[in-house]
Structure formats: structure tokens, C-alpha cells
PDB file of C-alpha atoms in Angstrom:
ATOM      1  CA  MET A   1      29.344 -88.832 -21.995  1.00  0.00           C
ATOM      2  CA  THR A   2      31.317 -88.482 -18.786  1.00  0.00           C
ATOM      3  CA  GLU A   3      30.144 -86.790 -15.716  1.00  0.00           C
ATOM      4  CA  PRO A   4      31.951 -83.422 -15.994  1.00  0.00           C
ATOM      5  CA  VAL A   5      30.963 -83.096 -19.693  1.00  0.00           C
ATOM      6  CA  ASP A   6      27.272 -83.683 -18.882  1.00  0.00           C
ATOM      7  CA  ARG A   7      27.244 -81.236 -16.161  1.00  0.00           C
ATOM      8  CA  THR A   8      29.052 -78.628 -18.363  1.00  0.00           C
ATOM      9  CA  TYR A   9      26.371 -79.154 -21.043  1.00  0.00           C
ATOM     10  CA  ASP A  10      23.557 -78.803 -18.590  1.00  0.00           C
ATOM     11  CA  MET A  11      25.022 -75.524 -17.185  1.00  0.00           C
ATOM     12  CA  LEU A  12      25.558 -74.129 -20.746  1.00  0.00           C
ATOM     13  CA  GLN A  13      22.001 -74.804 -21.627  1.00  0.00           C
ATOM     14  CA  ARG A  14      20.805 -72.974 -18.276  1.00  0.00           C
ATOM     15  CA  ILE A  15      23.116 -70.044 -19.116  1.00  0.00           C
ATOM     16  CA  GLY A  16      21.771 -69.957 -22.609  1.00  0.00           C
ATOM     17  CA  GLU A  17      18.044 -70.045 -21.249  1.00  0.00           C
ATOM     18  CA  PHE A  18      18.884 -67.197 -18.886  1.00  0.00           C
ATOM     19  CA  LEU A  19      20.663 -64.997 -21.629  1.00  0.00           C
ATOM     20  CA  LYS A  20      17.491 -65.336 -23.970  1.00  0.00           C
ATOM     21  CA  LYS A  21      15.257 -63.845 -21.119  1.00  0.00           C
ATOM     22  CA  LEU A  22      17.436 -60.554 -20.868  1.00  0.00           C
ATOM     23  CA  SER A  23      16.109 -57.295 -22.442  1.00  0.00           C
ATOM     24  CA  GLN A  24      18.494 -55.846 -25.186  1.00  0.00           C
ATOM     25  CA  GLU A  25      19.797 -53.268 -22.748  1.00  0.00           C
ATOM     26  CA  GLN A  26      20.686 -55.874 -20.252  1.00  0.00           C
ATOM     27  CA  TYR A  27      22.268 -58.043 -22.955  1.00  0.00           C
ATOM     28  CA  ASP A  28      24.486 -55.032 -24.240  1.00  0.00           C
ATOM     29  CA  ALA A  29      25.502 -54.059 -20.838  1.00  0.00           C
ATOM     30  CA  LEU A  30      26.657 -57.725 -20.168  1.00  0.00           C
ATOM     31  CA  VAL A  31      28.446 -57.775 -23.592  1.00  0.00           C
ATOM     32  CA  ALA A  32      30.220 -54.317 -22.975  1.00  0.00           C
ATOM     33  CA  GLY A  33      31.173 -55.418 -19.467  1.00  0.00           C
ATOM     34  CA  GLU A  34      29.205 -52.946 -17.617  1.00  0.00           C
ATOM     35  CA  ALA A  35      27.255 -56.014 -15.992  1.00  0.00           C
ATOM     36  CA  ARG A  36      28.312 -59.330 -14.794  1.00  0.00           C
ATOM     37  CA  LEU A  37      26.709 -62.845 -14.153  1.00  0.00           C
ATOM     38  CA  GLU A  38      26.702 -63.879 -10.511  1.00  0.00           C
ATOM     39  CA  VAL A  39      25.990 -67.071  -8.922  1.00  0.00           C
ATOM     40  CA  VAL A  40      23.420 -66.464  -6.034  1.00  0.00           C
ATOM     41  CA  LEU A  41      22.429 -69.373  -3.743  1.00  0.00           C
ATOM     42  CA  LYS A  42      18.783 -70.024  -3.032  1.00  0.00           C
ATOM     43  CA  GLY A  43      17.742 -68.202  -0.008  1.00  0.00           C
ATOM     44  CA  ALA A  44      20.370 -65.591  -0.086  1.00  0.00           C
ATOM     45  CA  ARG A  45      19.516 -61.980   0.271  1.00  0.00           C
ATOM     46  CA  VAL A  46      20.253 -59.707  -2.679  1.00  0.00           C
ATOM     47  CA  SER A  47      20.460 -55.981  -2.138  1.00  0.00           C
ATOM     48  CA  GLY A  48      19.183 -53.748  -4.862  1.00  0.00           C
ATOM     49  CA  GLY A  49      22.137 -51.201  -4.531  1.00  0.00           C
ATOM     50  CA  GLY A  50      24.398 -52.953  -6.961  1.00  0.00           C
ATOM     51  CA  ALA A  51      21.976 -52.185 -10.053  1.00  0.00           C
ATOM     52  CA  LYS A  52      21.854 -48.541  -9.360  1.00  0.00           C
ATOM     53  CA  LYS A  53      25.538 -48.130  -9.107  1.00  0.00           C
ATOM     54  CA  ALA A  54      26.009 -49.987 -12.402  1.00  0.00           C
ATOM     55  CA  ALA A  55      23.366 -47.804 -14.154  1.00  0.00           C
ATOM     56  CA  ALA A  56      24.912 -44.499 -13.146  1.00  0.00           C
ATOM     57  CA  SER A  57      28.128 -43.737 -14.805  1.00  0.00           C
ATOM     58  CA  VAL A  58      30.652 -41.610 -12.987  1.00  0.00           C
ATOM     59  CA  VAL A  59      32.399 -38.782 -15.042  1.00  0.00           C
ATOM     60  CA  LEU A  60      35.247 -36.714 -14.163  1.00  0.00           C
ATOM     61  CA  PRO A  61      35.161 -32.929 -15.018  1.00  0.00           C
ATOM     62  CA  LEU A  62      38.816 -33.204 -16.122  1.00  0.00           C
ATOM     63  CA  PRO A  63      40.717 -36.249 -17.417  1.00  0.00           C
ATOM     64  CA  ALA A  64      42.739 -37.770 -14.502  1.00  0.00           C
ATOM     65  CA  ASP A  65      46.046 -37.309 -16.219  1.00  0.00           C
ATOM     66  CA  GLN A  66      45.464 -33.527 -16.343  1.00  0.00           C
ATOM     67  CA  VAL A  67      44.412 -33.465 -12.635  1.00  0.00           C
ATOM     68  CA  ALA A  68      47.880 -35.454 -11.871  1.00  0.00           C
ATOM     69  CA  ALA A  69      49.770 -32.971 -14.099  1.00  0.00           C
ATOM     70  CA  ASP A  70      48.091 -29.993 -12.264  1.00  0.00           C
ATOM     71  CA  LEU A  71      49.115 -31.472  -8.796  1.00  0.00           C
ATOM     72  CA  ARG A  72      52.630 -31.859 -10.087  1.00  0.00           C
ATOM     73  CA  ASN A  73      52.803 -28.298 -10.598  1.00  0.00           C
ATOM     74  CA  LEU A  74      51.786 -27.307  -7.006  1.00  0.00           C
ATOM     75  CA  ASP A  75      54.431 -26.491  -4.430  1.00  0.00           C
ATOM     76  CA  ASP A  76      52.586 -27.126  -1.213  1.00  0.00           C
ATOM     77  CA  ARG A  77      49.952 -29.445   0.152  1.00  0.00           C
ATOM     78  CA  GLN A  78      47.389 -26.652   1.120  1.00  0.00           C
ATOM     79  CA  SER A  79      47.139 -25.499  -2.673  1.00  0.00           C
ATOM     80  CA  ALA A  80      46.653 -29.071  -3.819  1.00  0.00           C
ATOM     81  CA  THR A  81      43.986 -29.590  -1.319  1.00  0.00           C
ATOM     82  CA  ARG A  82      42.362 -26.394  -2.399  1.00  0.00           C
ATOM     83  CA  TYR A  83      42.659 -27.518  -6.000  1.00  0.00           C
ATOM     84  CA  LEU A  84      40.843 -30.728  -5.405  1.00  0.00           C
ATOM     85  CA  GLU A  85      38.090 -28.993  -3.389  1.00  0.00           C
ATOM     86  CA  ASP A  86      37.627 -26.665  -6.114  1.00  0.00           C
ATOM     87  CA  LEU A  87      37.010 -29.324  -8.524  1.00  0.00           C
ATOM     88  CA  LYS A  88      33.756 -29.863  -6.563  1.00  0.00           C
ATOM     89  CA  LEU A  89      33.821 -33.646  -7.063  1.00  0.00           C
ATOM     90  CA  GLY A  90      31.228 -35.821  -5.370  1.00  0.00           C
ATOM     91  CA  LYS A  91      32.190 -38.836  -3.520  1.00  0.00           C
ATOM     92  CA  PRO A  92      31.892 -41.235  -6.506  1.00  0.00           C
ATOM     93  CA  GLN A  93      33.955 -39.004  -8.754  1.00  0.00           C
ATOM     94  CA  LEU A  94      36.614 -38.511  -6.055  1.00  0.00           C
ATOM     95  CA  VAL A  95      36.776 -42.413  -5.707  1.00  0.00           C
ATOM     96  CA  LEU A  96      37.107 -42.643  -9.439  1.00  0.00           C
ATOM     97  CA  LEU A  97      39.929 -40.037  -9.642  1.00  0.00           C
ATOM     98  CA  ALA A  98      41.799 -41.809  -6.722  1.00  0.00           C
ATOM     99  CA  GLN A  99      41.422 -45.043  -8.559  1.00  0.00           C
ATOM    100  CA  GLU A 100      42.822 -43.592 -11.825  1.00  0.00           C
ATOM    101  CA  LEU A 101      45.635 -41.937 -10.043  1.00  0.00           C
ATOM    102  CA  ASN A 102      46.594 -45.199  -8.198  1.00  0.00           C
ATOM    103  CA  VAL A 103      45.752 -44.053  -4.879  1.00  0.00           C
ATOM    104  CA  LYS A 104      44.587 -46.903  -2.656  1.00  0.00           C
ATOM    105  CA  ILE A 105      41.456 -46.063  -0.699  1.00  0.00           C
ATOM    106  CA  THR A 106      38.790 -47.904   1.312  1.00  0.00           C
ATOM    107  CA  SER A 107      35.016 -47.467   1.054  1.00  0.00           C
ATOM    108  CA  ARG A 108      34.669 -46.160   4.473  1.00  0.00           C
ATOM    109  CA  GLN A 109      36.875 -43.269   3.904  1.00  0.00           C
ATOM    110  CA  THR A 110      35.317 -39.871   3.907  1.00  0.00           C
ATOM    111  CA  MET A 111      35.773 -37.336   1.235  1.00  0.00           C
ATOM    112  CA  PRO A 112      38.439 -35.201   3.046  1.00  0.00           C
ATOM    113  CA  GLN A 113      40.354 -38.442   3.834  1.00  0.00           C
ATOM    114  CA  ILE A 114      40.275 -39.370   0.244  1.00  0.00           C
ATOM    115  CA  ARG A 115      41.525 -35.849  -0.882  1.00  0.00           C
ATOM    116  CA  GLU A 116      44.362 -35.979   1.897  1.00  0.00           C
ATOM    117  CA  LEU A 117      45.537 -39.354   0.557  1.00  0.00           C
ATOM    118  CA  ILE A 118      45.656 -37.989  -3.053  1.00  0.00           C
ATOM    119  CA  VAL A 119      47.579 -34.951  -1.856  1.00  0.00           C
ATOM    120  CA  ALA A 120      49.980 -37.018   0.444  1.00  0.00           C
ATOM    121  CA  GLN A 121      50.867 -39.524  -2.518  1.00  0.00           C
ATOM    122  CA  LYS A 122      50.978 -37.054  -5.511  1.00  0.00           C
ATOM    123  CA  VAL A 123      52.263 -33.789  -3.860  1.00  0.00           C
ATOM    124  CA  GLY A 124      53.516 -34.596  -0.388  1.00  0.00           C
ATOM    125  CA  SER A 125      55.764 -37.471  -1.411  1.00  0.00           C
ATOM    126  CA  ARG A 126      57.342 -35.330  -4.094  1.00  0.00           C
ATOM    127  CA  LEU A 127      57.887 -32.444  -1.691  1.00  0.00           C
ATOM    128  CA  THR A 128      59.349 -34.809   0.856  1.00  0.00           C
ATOM    129  CA  THR A 129      61.668 -36.386  -1.644  1.00  0.00           C
ATOM    130  CA  ASP A 130      62.627 -32.688  -2.966  1.00  0.00           C
ATOM    131  CA  ALA A 131      63.598 -31.670   0.601  1.00  0.00           C
ATOM    132  CA  ILE A 132      65.526 -34.760   1.097  1.00  0.00           C
ATOM    133  CA  LEU A 133      67.480 -34.264  -2.080  1.00  0.00           C
ATOM    134  CA  GLY A 134      67.814 -30.481  -1.554  1.00  0.00           C
ATOM    135  CA  ARG A 135      66.078 -29.471  -4.799  1.00  0.00           C
ATOM    136  CA  ARG A 136      63.915 -26.798  -3.518  1.00  0.00           C
TER     137      ARG A 136
END
């Protein structure tokens, strides 16, 4: 065998041995795409925060498409902000909602900032366009 083929074979054996050691829950999460394999160099520090995030699933009280439709029906930014506040979403839920609405956010942004971005992109841009075109 050639060098690359030998290395690939050795790596696949190691991965197979690793997979045999997984619990059924870990294996199922890996197959479902809820977990991932990652290369961590020896001596690297690994924080335990990632496992907790993967274990907890975030659920929205309303489907994102319904929230988007509700926001389309609102005629001012204040009503849209109040609507999002009334949903009483935690930060993980608000982040998920922003992602599902294709609103780009950063992890450092606060909940009010995320709400403001959602309102600006989903309501404010429509109001601006309507004002420019003289629709309302």
C-alpha cells in the first residue's frame, strides 16, 4: 500500500474504535447531526459549554414564518418591538428566531439589540420602501 492509503486506513480504524466506545445516545446524536466529531490537539483546553448547548433544544412558541407574517401586518416599529417583547423569548429563542428570519446577528448582541435588528429588517425596511414609493 502507498503512504496516503495506509494513513487513511489507520485513521479509519481509530475512528471505528472511537465510535464503538460511544453510548447509544451519543451515537444517535451523531447520526442525527445533533453532535459532531472534532479534532482536538493534545494539550488543548476544551470547555464544557458546548455539550450543554447541544443537549438543550431551543423551541419557539410560534413558528418563525408565523412571526414573520405577523410582523408584515404591523405598521410601525414600536408595535413590532412590543410584539416581539410580548412573545417573552429568552436569548436562545430570540437568536433562533433571528436565524430563521435570516437576520444576521453576533453573539455579543443583547436581546434589545437583536429585537431592534429584527424590527429594522422585517418592518423598518418595508416602511421605508413604502414611504419612498408613496404607498402609505
